[in-house]
XYZ file of C-alpha atoms in Angstrom:
343
model
C 81.571 77.111 81.426
C 84.598 76.475 83.607
C 87.396 74.504 81.965
C 90.355 72.694 83.482
C 92.466 72.807 80.315
C 95.752 74.767 80.346
C 95.423 78.185 78.745
C 97.680 80.555 76.827
C 98.215 83.989 78.316
C 100.190 87.122 77.482
C 101.813 88.857 80.476
C 102.618 92.564 80.206
C 104.899 93.767 82.992
C 107.589 91.550 84.489
C 108.328 93.347 87.729
C 108.330 91.936 91.255
C 105.045 90.116 90.806
C 104.577 89.743 87.036
C 107.594 87.479 86.562
C 106.557 85.292 89.489
C 103.033 84.989 88.103
C 104.447 83.758 84.799
C 106.638 81.166 86.494
C 103.719 79.928 88.563
C 101.518 79.646 85.455
C 104.122 77.826 83.375
C 104.875 75.443 86.215
C 101.242 74.342 86.058
C 101.245 73.780 82.293
C 99.920 77.109 80.987
C 101.665 78.708 78.002
C 102.935 82.268 78.332
C 104.101 85.043 76.050
C 105.730 87.917 77.946
C 106.520 91.585 77.325
C 108.206 94.312 79.357
C 109.585 97.721 78.412
C 112.981 96.388 79.494
C 114.148 93.873 76.826
C 116.698 92.384 79.236
C 113.904 91.428 81.613
C 112.118 89.637 78.775
C 115.327 87.860 77.744
C 115.981 86.641 81.283
C 112.552 85.049 81.481
C 112.264 83.663 77.962
C 112.797 79.901 77.663
C 111.386 76.973 75.749
C 108.174 77.299 77.795
C 108.033 81.121 77.782
C 108.039 83.165 74.567
C 109.328 86.738 74.616
C 107.766 89.630 72.710
C 109.447 92.806 71.487
C 106.318 94.975 71.677
C 102.665 94.853 72.634
C 101.778 94.245 68.983
C 104.261 91.376 68.794
C 102.803 89.878 71.961
C 99.279 89.974 70.527
C 100.319 88.289 67.269
C 101.876 85.396 69.181
C 98.642 84.637 71.035
C 95.869 82.449 69.678
C 92.340 83.851 69.646
C 90.428 84.538 71.744
C 93.413 86.076 73.489
C 94.004 86.515 77.218
C 96.321 89.350 78.231
C 97.249 90.108 81.844
C 98.517 93.608 82.687
C 100.762 93.696 85.761
C 101.725 97.357 85.721
C 101.826 100.359 88.065
C 98.486 102.165 88.129
C 100.090 105.286 86.632
C 101.000 103.561 83.344
C 98.154 101.054 83.010
C 95.897 103.332 80.962
C 98.566 104.224 78.389
C 99.490 100.547 77.969
C 95.827 99.625 77.597
C 95.300 102.361 75.007
C 98.190 101.027 72.929
C 97.085 97.433 73.379
C 93.440 98.031 72.411
C 94.222 98.738 68.777
C 95.630 95.211 68.418
C 92.715 93.349 70.041
C 89.683 91.591 68.579
C 86.196 90.769 69.806
C 86.081 88.163 72.593
C 89.674 88.847 73.694
C 90.092 89.350 77.460
C 92.243 91.924 79.243
C 92.966 91.294 82.926
C 94.312 94.134 85.040
C 96.116 92.521 87.965
C 97.717 95.699 89.294
C 96.417 98.113 91.908
C 94.205 100.236 89.669
C 91.464 102.480 91.021
C 88.178 100.600 90.825
C 86.344 103.522 89.209
C 88.850 103.386 86.344
C 87.968 99.699 85.902
C 84.328 100.520 85.281
C 85.255 103.136 82.670
C 87.750 100.828 80.963
C 85.343 97.894 80.883
C 82.712 100.019 79.155
C 85.224 101.350 76.635
C 86.509 97.882 75.713
C 82.983 96.451 75.557
C 82.256 98.743 72.602
C 84.691 96.622 70.567
C 83.543 93.327 72.057
C 86.650 93.010 74.251
C 86.172 91.773 77.817
C 87.799 93.372 80.851
C 88.496 91.744 84.208
C 89.949 93.507 87.245
C 91.910 91.233 89.539
C 93.240 92.494 92.847
C 96.380 90.461 93.509
C 97.899 90.099 96.989
C 100.965 88.117 97.899
C 103.931 90.340 97.223
C 107.321 88.882 96.440
C 106.420 85.661 98.284
C 103.617 84.731 95.904
C 105.676 82.428 93.681
C 105.754 79.778 96.378
C 102.829 80.771 98.609
C 100.390 81.673 95.859
C 98.430 84.894 95.458
C 95.106 85.866 96.962
C 92.905 87.043 94.095
C 89.888 89.371 94.239
C 88.161 89.394 90.859
C 85.637 91.657 89.133
C 84.006 91.000 85.775
C 81.274 89.222 83.839
C 80.496 85.793 85.275
C 80.979 83.835 82.043
C 84.310 85.523 81.343
C 85.591 84.926 84.877
C 84.562 81.273 84.643
C 86.493 80.960 81.379
C 89.611 82.155 83.207
C 89.154 79.835 86.185
C 92.190 77.621 85.354
C 94.454 80.670 85.542
C 93.062 81.864 88.844
C 93.169 78.355 90.319
C 96.860 78.043 89.375
C 97.854 81.442 90.739
C 95.926 81.152 94.020
C 97.352 79.291 97.041
C 94.732 76.531 96.965
C 93.105 74.902 99.986
C 95.236 73.143 102.557
C 97.513 76.063 103.350
C 95.200 77.342 106.068
C 93.068 75.638 108.685
C 89.482 75.360 107.348
C 86.974 77.846 108.750
C 84.957 75.723 111.218
C 81.507 77.137 110.435
C 81.949 77.314 106.663
C 80.722 74.757 104.135
C 84.006 73.333 102.777
C 82.447 72.828 99.332
C 81.127 76.381 99.056
C 82.660 78.614 96.392
C 86.324 79.270 95.724
C 87.275 81.650 98.548
C 88.874 78.816 100.521
C 91.107 78.214 97.491
C 92.359 81.796 97.691
C 90.396 83.451 94.876
C 86.953 85.016 94.701
C 84.708 86.479 92.015
C 83.584 89.527 93.981
C 81.093 90.944 91.482
C 80.943 92.987 88.257
C 83.726 95.153 86.880
C 85.362 97.220 89.612
C 84.333 94.917 92.456
C 87.640 93.050 92.455
C 89.791 96.130 92.785
C 87.319 97.636 95.268
C 87.847 94.656 97.590
C 91.619 94.779 97.032
C 91.598 98.523 97.741
C 89.939 97.992 101.108
C 92.255 95.034 101.772
C 95.219 97.374 101.411
C 93.564 99.963 103.625
C 93.162 97.305 106.320
C 96.812 96.403 105.744
C 97.775 100.032 106.486
C 95.977 99.878 109.819
C 97.388 96.510 110.838
C 100.930 97.526 109.943
C 100.604 100.796 111.850
C 99.292 99.041 114.966
C 102.148 96.518 114.979
C 104.723 99.263 114.435
C 103.268 101.515 117.150
C 103.036 98.678 119.676
C 106.642 97.616 119.178
C 107.762 101.241 119.420
C 106.008 101.606 122.796
C 107.857 98.501 123.986
C 111.181 99.814 122.645
C 110.766 103.041 124.641
C 109.670 101.352 127.873
C 113.049 102.286 129.398
C 112.414 106.033 129.228
C 112.366 106.210 133.042
C 116.041 105.207 133.204
C 117.140 108.032 130.919
C 118.071 111.545 131.966
C 114.952 113.650 132.221
C 114.847 117.204 130.912
C 113.300 119.678 133.351
C 112.122 122.898 131.722
C 108.933 124.784 130.881
C 108.713 123.271 127.415
C 108.804 119.609 128.437
C 106.055 117.560 130.044
C 107.702 115.713 132.949
C 107.559 111.943 133.277
C 105.596 111.673 136.505
C 106.462 108.092 137.457
C 109.807 107.114 135.892
C 110.012 104.003 138.102
C 107.255 102.446 136.025
C 109.227 102.794 132.786
C 112.485 101.006 133.516
C 112.148 97.977 131.229
C 114.882 97.085 128.735
C 112.816 94.699 126.621
C 114.218 92.932 123.564
C 111.841 94.073 120.832
C 113.011 91.420 118.363
C 112.209 88.675 120.855
C 108.791 90.180 121.552
C 108.027 90.089 117.831
C 109.095 86.453 117.804
C 106.990 85.395 120.777
C 103.953 87.151 119.319
C 104.246 84.841 116.308
C 103.551 81.763 118.399
C 99.995 81.287 119.595
C 99.145 84.938 120.217
C 95.999 86.654 118.990
C 98.090 89.027 116.832
C 100.114 86.263 115.165
C 99.990 86.779 111.401
C 102.082 86.847 108.262
C 102.791 90.532 108.925
C 104.082 89.536 112.355
C 106.226 86.819 110.756
C 107.808 89.329 108.383
C 108.350 91.866 111.178
C 110.073 89.303 113.375
C 112.361 88.319 110.516
C 113.290 91.952 109.792
C 114.126 92.568 113.472
C 116.139 89.350 113.665
C 118.258 90.616 110.773
C 118.660 94.125 112.207
C 117.245 94.881 115.698
C 117.620 98.637 115.081
C 116.333 98.396 111.488
C 119.322 100.488 110.463
C 118.751 99.837 106.746
C 115.507 101.830 106.839
C 114.939 105.573 107.113
C 111.282 105.318 108.126
C 109.935 106.965 104.981
C 106.718 105.057 104.240
C 105.158 105.357 100.785
C 101.499 104.941 99.870
C 100.592 103.757 96.386
C 97.002 104.958 96.433
C 94.836 102.211 97.900
C 94.800 103.622 101.433
C 93.637 107.052 100.376
C 91.062 105.526 98.006
C 89.751 103.440 100.899
C 89.388 106.550 103.056
C 87.614 108.336 100.193
C 85.175 105.423 99.854
C 84.539 105.446 103.601
C 83.724 109.166 103.440
C 81.385 108.715 100.473
C 79.673 105.754 102.194
C 79.545 107.613 105.553
C 81.341 104.669 107.155
C 83.626 105.517 110.112
C 87.199 104.374 109.421
C 89.391 106.121 112.021
C 92.108 103.458 112.148
C 92.723 103.317 108.397
C 92.533 107.116 108.171
C 95.086 107.577 110.966
C 97.402 105.022 109.354
C 97.261 106.996 106.101
C 98.071 110.285 107.872
C 100.978 108.539 109.588
C 102.455 107.609 106.214
C 102.239 111.239 105.094
C 103.941 112.286 108.331
C 106.758 109.797 107.746
C 107.592 111.622 104.514
C 107.871 115.011 106.260
C 104.659 116.203 104.606
C 103.548 117.566 107.964
C 106.598 119.778 108.415
C 104.812 123.001 107.483
C 101.967 122.110 109.821
C 104.498 121.752 112.631
C 106.103 125.086 111.741
C 102.718 126.825 111.912
C 102.060 125.251 115.311
C 105.460 126.358 116.571
C 104.901 129.864 115.223
C 101.543 130.147 117.007
C 103.072 129.015 120.323
C 105.775 131.612 119.896
C 103.226 134.318 119.078
C 100.763 133.772 121.911
C 103.098 132.519 124.640
C 106.621 133.458 123.742
C 107.569 129.783 123.598
C 110.983 129.167 122.101
C 111.578 126.059 120.002
C 113.766 123.443 121.620
C 116.620 121.897 119.659
C 116.150 118.388 118.361
C-alpha cells in the first residue's frame, strides 16, 4: 500500500549525487541518517535534520525497523559495502542500490538478501550534479509491494509533473512516469533501463560532438593544403571556407531546433565559458553502462551501431587504439613502402 507519510532512510555514499539526494529528501520532510568512508563528508552534511554515522553498523542502529538503506556508491565497491551491511540487517529491511550497478548483479543480490527476508530494490538514478534542484529521473526494479512502500521517497526525489510539457497522446492520470519515476519491473529491470539510457546518452553525446567538430573544421579550404603521396587532397577547397562560431551554433540549436535538449544546453554553456574547451584533454571515460548495453544488444541480436560506435570512440579517446594504429602503419610500410608522416 502506498503511503504519503515521511520516511526515515539511511544514505550510504555522499558523493556528487548522494549528498544532493539527502538534501532533497530532508527538504521534503524525510529523516536521514548518513554514512561515508570520509568522516569529514559526514560532518559537513550532519545537522539537526541529518544524523551522521561513524560506520555502517552505527547507521543501522540509528534507523527504526523496518529499515530503508540507500546505497549511492560506485559499482566497483557496492558489493563489498553490501556484504558488510547485510550482517546488520533484519527481515523486512530494504536495501536500495541507486548507483550504476550491472543489472545481472542486482538479480543475484536480490536472491541472496531474500534468503534472510531482506528486500532489494535497484534504482537507476539520472540527473547528475543538477538533480538537487531539477530532481532525478528514477528507473526502479523490485517487488511491487516493496516499491509501493517506498513511493514517498521516489516521489520526493523525482522532478514531478509540470517541468515538462505533457505528452499529447498520453493519459495524464496514467502511472508515475510523467512524475519522473517508473517501476520498470522485477529486480534488475530498473538498472537494465538505466543501462540502456546511458548507452543512448553515449550516442547522443557523440553525435553532438561530431556535428560541432565538422562545423569547427568547415574552414579547412582556407588552410594551406599538403600535396604529397600520403595525403588525400581536398578536391573543392572553395566549398570549405566558412569560419563559423561553434559556440553560437550550439546556442542557436538550443532554441526551437529538433536537436534542442538538456545535453545541448550543457554543451552551449561549456562553449560559452571556453570556445576552445581548453580545460579538457578529450579523454572520455566510460563507467560500464555503454559496454553493458552493447553486450545486451549482442545477446538480444538487436542492431545498435550508433551506441557501439560511440563506445569505440570513447576507447579511442583514451589512446587504447594506439597499437591498432601502429599495426596499420606497419602493414602500409611493409606492402607499399609508405613512410609515416609527422604529426
